[in-house]
PDB file of C-alpha atoms in Angstrom:
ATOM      1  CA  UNK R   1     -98.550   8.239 -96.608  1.00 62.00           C
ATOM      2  CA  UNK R   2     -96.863   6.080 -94.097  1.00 80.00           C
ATOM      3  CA  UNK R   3     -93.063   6.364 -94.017  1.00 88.00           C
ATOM      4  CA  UNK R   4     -89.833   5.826 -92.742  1.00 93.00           C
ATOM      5  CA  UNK R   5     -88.291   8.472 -90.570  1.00 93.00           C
ATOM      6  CA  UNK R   6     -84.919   9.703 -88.063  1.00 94.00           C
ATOM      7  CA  UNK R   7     -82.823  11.577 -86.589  1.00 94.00           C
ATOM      8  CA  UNK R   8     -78.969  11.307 -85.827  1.00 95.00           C
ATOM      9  CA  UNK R   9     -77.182  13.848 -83.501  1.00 94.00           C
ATOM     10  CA  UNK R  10     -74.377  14.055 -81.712  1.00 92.00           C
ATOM     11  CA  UNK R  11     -74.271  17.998 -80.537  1.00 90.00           C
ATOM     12  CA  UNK R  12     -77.820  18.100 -78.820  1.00 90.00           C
ATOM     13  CA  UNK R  13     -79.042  14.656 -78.142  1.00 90.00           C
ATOM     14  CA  UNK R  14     -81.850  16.102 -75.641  1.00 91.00           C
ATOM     15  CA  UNK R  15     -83.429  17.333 -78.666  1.00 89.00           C
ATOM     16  CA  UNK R  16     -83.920  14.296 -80.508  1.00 90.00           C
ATOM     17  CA  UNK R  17     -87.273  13.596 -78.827  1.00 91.00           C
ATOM     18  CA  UNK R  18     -89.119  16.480 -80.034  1.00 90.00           C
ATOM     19  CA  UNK R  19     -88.056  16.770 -83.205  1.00 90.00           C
ATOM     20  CA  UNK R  20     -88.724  13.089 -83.774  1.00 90.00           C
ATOM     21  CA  UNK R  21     -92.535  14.372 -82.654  1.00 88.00           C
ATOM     22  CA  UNK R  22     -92.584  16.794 -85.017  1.00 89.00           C
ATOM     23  CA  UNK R  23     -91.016  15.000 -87.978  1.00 90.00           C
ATOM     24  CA  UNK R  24     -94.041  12.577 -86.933  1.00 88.00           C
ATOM     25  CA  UNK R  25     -96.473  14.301 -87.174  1.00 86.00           C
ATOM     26  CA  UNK R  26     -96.266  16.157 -90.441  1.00 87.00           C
ATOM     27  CA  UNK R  27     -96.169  12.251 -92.252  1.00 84.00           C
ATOM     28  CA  UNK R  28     -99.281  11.994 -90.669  1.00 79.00           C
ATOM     29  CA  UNK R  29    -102.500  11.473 -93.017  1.00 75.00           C
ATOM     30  CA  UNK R  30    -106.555  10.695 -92.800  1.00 69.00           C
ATOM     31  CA  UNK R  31    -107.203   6.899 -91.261  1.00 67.00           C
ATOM     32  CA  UNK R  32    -105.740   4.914 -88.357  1.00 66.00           C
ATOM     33  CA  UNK R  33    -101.917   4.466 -88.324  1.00 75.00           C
ATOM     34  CA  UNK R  34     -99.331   2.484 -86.341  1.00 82.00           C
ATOM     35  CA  UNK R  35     -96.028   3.319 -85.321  1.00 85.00           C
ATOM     36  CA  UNK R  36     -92.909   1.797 -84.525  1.00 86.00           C
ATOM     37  CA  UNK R  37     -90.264   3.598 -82.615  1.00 89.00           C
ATOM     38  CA  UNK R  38     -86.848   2.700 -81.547  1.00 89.00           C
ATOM     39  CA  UNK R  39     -83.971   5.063 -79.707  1.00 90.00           C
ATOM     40  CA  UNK R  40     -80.493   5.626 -78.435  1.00 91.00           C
ATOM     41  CA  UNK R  41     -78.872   8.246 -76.824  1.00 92.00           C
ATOM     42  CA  UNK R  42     -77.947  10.093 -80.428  1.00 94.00           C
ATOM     43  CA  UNK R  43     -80.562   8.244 -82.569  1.00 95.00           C
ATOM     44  CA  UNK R  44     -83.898   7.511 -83.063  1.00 94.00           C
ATOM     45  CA  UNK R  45     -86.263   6.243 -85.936  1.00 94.00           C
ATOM     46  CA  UNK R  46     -89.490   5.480 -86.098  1.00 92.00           C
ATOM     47  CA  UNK R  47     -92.071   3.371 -88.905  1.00 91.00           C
ATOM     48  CA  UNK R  48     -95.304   4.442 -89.741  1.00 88.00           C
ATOM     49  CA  UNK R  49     -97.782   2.275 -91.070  1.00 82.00           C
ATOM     50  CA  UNK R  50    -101.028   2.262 -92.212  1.00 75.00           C
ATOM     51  CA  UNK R  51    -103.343   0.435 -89.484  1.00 68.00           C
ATOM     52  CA  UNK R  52    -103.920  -2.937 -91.804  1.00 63.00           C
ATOM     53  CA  UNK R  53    -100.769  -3.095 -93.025  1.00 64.00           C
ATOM     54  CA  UNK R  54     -99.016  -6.486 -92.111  1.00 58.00           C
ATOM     55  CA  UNK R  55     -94.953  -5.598 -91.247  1.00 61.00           C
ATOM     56  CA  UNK R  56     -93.833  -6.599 -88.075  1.00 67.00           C
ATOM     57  CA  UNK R  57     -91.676  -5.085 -85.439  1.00 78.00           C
ATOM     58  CA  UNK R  58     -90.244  -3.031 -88.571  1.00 83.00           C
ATOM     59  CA  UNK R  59     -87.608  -1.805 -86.034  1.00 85.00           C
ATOM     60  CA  UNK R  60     -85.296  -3.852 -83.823  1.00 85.00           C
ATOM     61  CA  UNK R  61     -82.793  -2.867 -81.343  1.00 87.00           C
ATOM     62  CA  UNK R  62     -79.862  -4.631 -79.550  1.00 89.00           C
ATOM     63  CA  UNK R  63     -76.489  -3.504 -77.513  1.00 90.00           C
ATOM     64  CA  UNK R  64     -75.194  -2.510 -80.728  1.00 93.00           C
ATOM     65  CA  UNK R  65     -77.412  -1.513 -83.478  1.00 95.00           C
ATOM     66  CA  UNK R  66     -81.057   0.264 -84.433  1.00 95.00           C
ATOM     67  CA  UNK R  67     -82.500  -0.894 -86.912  1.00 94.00           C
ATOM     68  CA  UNK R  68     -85.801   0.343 -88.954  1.00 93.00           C
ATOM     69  CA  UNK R  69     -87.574  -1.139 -91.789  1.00 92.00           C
ATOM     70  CA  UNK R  70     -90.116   0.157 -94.044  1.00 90.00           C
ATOM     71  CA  UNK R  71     -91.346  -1.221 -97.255  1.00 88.00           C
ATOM     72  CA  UNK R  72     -91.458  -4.980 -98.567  1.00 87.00           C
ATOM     73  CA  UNK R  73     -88.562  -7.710 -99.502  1.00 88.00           C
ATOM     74  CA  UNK R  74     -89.888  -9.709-102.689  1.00 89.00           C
ATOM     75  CA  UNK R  75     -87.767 -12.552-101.534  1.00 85.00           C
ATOM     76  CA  UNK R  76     -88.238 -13.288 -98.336  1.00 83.00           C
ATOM     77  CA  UNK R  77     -87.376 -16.980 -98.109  1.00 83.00           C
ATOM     78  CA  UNK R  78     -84.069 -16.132 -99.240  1.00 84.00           C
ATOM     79  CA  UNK R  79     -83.467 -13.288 -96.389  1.00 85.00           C
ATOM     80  CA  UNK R  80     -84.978 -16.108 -93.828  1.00 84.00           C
ATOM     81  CA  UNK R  81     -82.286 -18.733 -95.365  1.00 84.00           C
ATOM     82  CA  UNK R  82     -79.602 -16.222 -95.230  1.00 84.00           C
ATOM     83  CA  UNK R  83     -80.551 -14.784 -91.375  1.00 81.00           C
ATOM     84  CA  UNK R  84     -80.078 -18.523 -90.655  1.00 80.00           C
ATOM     85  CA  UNK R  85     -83.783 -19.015 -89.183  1.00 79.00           C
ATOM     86  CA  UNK R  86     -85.965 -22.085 -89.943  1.00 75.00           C
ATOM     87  CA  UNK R  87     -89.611 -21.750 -90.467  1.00 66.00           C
ATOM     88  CA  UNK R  88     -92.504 -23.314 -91.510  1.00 60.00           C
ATOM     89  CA  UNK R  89     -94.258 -22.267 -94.347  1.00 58.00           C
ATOM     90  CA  UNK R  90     -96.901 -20.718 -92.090  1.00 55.00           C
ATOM     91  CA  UNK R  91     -95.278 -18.785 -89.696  1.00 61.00           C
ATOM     92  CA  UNK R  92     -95.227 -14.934 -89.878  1.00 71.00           C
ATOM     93  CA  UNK R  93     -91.882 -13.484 -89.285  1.00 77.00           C
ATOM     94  CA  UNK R  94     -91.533  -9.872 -87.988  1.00 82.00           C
ATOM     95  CA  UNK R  95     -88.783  -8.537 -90.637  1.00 85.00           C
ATOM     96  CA  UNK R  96     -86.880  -5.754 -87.992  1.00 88.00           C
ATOM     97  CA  UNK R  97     -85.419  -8.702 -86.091  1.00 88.00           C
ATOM     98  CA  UNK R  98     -84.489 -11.155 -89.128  1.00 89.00           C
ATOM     99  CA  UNK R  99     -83.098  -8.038 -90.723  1.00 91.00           C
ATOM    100  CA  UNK R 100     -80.891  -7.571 -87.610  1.00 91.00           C
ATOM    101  CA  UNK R 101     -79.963 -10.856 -87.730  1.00 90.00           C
ATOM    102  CA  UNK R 102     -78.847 -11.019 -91.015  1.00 91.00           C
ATOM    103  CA  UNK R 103     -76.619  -7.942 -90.414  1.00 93.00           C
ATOM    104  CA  UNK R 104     -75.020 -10.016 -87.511  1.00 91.00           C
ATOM    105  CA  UNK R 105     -74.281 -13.001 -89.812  1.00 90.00           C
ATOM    106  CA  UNK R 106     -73.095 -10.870 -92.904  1.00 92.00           C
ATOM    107  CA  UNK R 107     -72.342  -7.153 -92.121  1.00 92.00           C
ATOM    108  CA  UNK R 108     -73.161  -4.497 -94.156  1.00 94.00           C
ATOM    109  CA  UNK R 109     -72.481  -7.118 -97.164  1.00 93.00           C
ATOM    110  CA  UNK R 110     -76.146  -9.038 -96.099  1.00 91.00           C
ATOM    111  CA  UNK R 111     -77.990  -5.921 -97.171  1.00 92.00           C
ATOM    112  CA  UNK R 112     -76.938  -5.657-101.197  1.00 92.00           C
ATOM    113  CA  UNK R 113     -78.435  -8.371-102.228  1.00 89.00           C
ATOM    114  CA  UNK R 114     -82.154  -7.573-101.025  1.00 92.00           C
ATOM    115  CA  UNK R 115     -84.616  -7.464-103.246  1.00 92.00           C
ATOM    116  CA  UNK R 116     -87.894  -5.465-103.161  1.00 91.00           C
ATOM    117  CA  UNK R 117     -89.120  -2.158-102.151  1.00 93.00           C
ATOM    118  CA  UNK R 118     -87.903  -0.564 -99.181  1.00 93.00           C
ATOM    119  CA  UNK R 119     -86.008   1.941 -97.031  1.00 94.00           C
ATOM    120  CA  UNK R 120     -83.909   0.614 -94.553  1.00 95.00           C
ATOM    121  CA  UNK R 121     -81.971   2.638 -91.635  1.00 96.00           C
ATOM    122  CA  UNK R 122     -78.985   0.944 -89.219  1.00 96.00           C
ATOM    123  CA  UNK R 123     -77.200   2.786 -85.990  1.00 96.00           C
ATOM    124  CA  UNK R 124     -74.317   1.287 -84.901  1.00 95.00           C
ATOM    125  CA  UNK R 125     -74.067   2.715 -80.897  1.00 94.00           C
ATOM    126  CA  UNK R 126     -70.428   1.797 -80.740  1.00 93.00           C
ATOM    127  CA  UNK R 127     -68.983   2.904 -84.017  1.00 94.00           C
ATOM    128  CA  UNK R 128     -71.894   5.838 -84.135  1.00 94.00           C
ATOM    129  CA  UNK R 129     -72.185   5.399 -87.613  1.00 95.00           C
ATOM    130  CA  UNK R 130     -75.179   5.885 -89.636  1.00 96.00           C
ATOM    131  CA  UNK R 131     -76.107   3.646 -92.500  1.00 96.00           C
ATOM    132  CA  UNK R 132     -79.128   4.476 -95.196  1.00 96.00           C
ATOM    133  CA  UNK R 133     -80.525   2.225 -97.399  1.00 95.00           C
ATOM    134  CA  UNK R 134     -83.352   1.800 -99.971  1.00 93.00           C
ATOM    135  CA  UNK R 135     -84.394  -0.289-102.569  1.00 92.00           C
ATOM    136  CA  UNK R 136     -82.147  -0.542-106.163  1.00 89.00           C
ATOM    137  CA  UNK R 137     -84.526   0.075-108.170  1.00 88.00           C
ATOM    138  CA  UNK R 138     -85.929   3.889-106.332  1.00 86.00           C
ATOM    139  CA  UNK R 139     -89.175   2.843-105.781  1.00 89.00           C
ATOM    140  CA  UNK R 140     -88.423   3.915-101.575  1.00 90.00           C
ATOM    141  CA  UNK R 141     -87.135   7.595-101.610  1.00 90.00           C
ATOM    142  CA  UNK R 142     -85.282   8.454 -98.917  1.00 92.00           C
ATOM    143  CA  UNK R 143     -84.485  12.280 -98.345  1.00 92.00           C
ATOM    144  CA  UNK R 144     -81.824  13.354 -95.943  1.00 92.00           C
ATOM    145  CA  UNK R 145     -80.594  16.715 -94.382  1.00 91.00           C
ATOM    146  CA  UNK R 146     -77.842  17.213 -92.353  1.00 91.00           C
ATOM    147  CA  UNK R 147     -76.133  19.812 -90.128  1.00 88.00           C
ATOM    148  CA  UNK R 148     -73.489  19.901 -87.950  1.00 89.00           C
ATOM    149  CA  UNK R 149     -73.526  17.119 -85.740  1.00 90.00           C
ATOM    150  CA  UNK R 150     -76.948  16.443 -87.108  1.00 93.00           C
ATOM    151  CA  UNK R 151     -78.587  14.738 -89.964  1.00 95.00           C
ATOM    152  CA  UNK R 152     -82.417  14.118 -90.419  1.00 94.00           C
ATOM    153  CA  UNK R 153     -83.604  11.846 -93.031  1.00 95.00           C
ATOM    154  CA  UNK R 154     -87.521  10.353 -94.057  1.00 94.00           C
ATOM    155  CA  UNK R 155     -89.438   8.724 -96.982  1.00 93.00           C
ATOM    156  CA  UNK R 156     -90.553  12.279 -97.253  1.00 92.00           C
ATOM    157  CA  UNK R 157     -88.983  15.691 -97.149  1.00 89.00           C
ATOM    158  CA  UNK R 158     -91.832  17.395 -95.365  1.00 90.00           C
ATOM    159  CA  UNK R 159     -90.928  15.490 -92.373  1.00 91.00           C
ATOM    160  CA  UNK R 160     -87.555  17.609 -91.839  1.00 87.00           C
ATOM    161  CA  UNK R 161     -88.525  21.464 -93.736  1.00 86.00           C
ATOM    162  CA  UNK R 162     -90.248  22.380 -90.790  1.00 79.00           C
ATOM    163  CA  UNK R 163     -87.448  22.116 -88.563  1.00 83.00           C
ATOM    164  CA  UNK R 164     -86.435  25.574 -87.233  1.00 83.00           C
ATOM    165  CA  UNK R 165     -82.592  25.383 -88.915  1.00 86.00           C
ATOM    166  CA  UNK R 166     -83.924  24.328 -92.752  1.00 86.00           C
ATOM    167  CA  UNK R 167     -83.349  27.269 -94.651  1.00 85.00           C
ATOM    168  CA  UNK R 168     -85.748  27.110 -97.502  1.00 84.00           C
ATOM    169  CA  UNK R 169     -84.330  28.838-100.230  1.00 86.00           C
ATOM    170  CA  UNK R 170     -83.647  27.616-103.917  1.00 86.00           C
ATOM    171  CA  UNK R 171     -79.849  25.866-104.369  1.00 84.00           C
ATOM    172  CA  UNK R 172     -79.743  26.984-108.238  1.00 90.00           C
ATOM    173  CA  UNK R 173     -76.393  25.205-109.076  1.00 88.00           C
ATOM    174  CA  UNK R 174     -78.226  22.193-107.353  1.00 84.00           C
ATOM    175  CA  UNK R 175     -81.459  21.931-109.594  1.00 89.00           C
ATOM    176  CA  UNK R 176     -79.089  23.006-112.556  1.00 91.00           C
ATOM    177  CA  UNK R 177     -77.110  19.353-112.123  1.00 90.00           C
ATOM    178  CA  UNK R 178     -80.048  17.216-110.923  1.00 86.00           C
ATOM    179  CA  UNK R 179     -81.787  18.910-114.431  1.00 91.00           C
ATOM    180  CA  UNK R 180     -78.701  17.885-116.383  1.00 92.00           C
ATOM    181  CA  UNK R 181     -77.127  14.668-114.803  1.00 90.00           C
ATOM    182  CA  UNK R 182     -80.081  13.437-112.848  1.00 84.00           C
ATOM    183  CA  UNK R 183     -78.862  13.589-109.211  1.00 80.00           C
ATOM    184  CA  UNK R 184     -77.218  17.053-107.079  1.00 77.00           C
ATOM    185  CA  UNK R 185     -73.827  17.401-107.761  1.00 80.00           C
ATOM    186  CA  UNK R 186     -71.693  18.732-103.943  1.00 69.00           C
ATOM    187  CA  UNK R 187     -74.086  17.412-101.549  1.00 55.00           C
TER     188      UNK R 187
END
């Protein structure tokens, strides 16, 4: 299934390209895909997307930010209004760079309001901070891992339990309060 995916890290940035292969590769299923990639020195994401699916440029860079974009806003003439672009009715606007721009007019403020279904991942270079979104309602999963220095996230888990760190053993006290209160308690 196609999917969002990244990696942050500040310890070993030379690694980010081949574990950003990897990560790849195991979201990889049957048919033609597309993807979208974007990078800085201690990021990079990347969009995958079935071959006749319609998003474009789902990620968008600048001097500041990375930006990637997976899934669908529901309300799209508002986020067009809001980015402060004007359109005709016809025109096909790629959603990475009116996403982007709506972060410039609003902050992180322009993203709570979205509606849809979607997972949505922001680098700022200069603050290196690391911002994760998806959808209210949970439709978009997003799974993350992190180490020190490090933190790998994607639509799917598979995409990071191959890396050569994940220990892949059973957190009991972690199934125990996602059993009993719905979400991991000390994470």
């Amino acid at each position: 299934m196609p999917g969002i995916i990244g990696i942050v890290d500040l310890e070993k940035p030379e690694s980010i390209p081949g574990v950003l292969i990897t990560m790849k590769n195991a979201l990889k299923y049957g048919g033609p895909q597309r993807e979208a990639c974007c990078s800085d020195t201690n990021a990079a994401f990347a969009v995958l997307q079935r071959e006749n699916d319609m998003l474009l440029e789902p990620t968008c860079e600048d001097a500041d930010v990375i930006l990637a974009f997976w899934g669908t806003i529901w309300d799209k003439e508002s986020l067009i209004t809001r980015a402060g672009r004007k359109t005709k009715s016809e025109e096909v606007i790629a959603i990475g760079p009116l996403l982007l721009e709506l972060y410039r007019n609003e902050g992180m403020e322009g993203f709570y309001s979205l509606n849809g279904r979607f997972a949505i991942a922001l680098w700022n270079k200069k603050h290196k901070s690391l911002h994760l979104m998806s959808d209210r309602y949970g439709f978009c999963k997003l799974f993350y891992w992190t180490t020190k220095g490090r933190i790998l996230f994607a639509s799917e888990y598979k995409a990071f339990i191959q890396h050569k760190d994940f220990k892949k053993e059973i957190d009991i006290e972690g199934i125990a309060s996602f059993m009993s209160l719905g979400y991991p308690l000390g994470c």
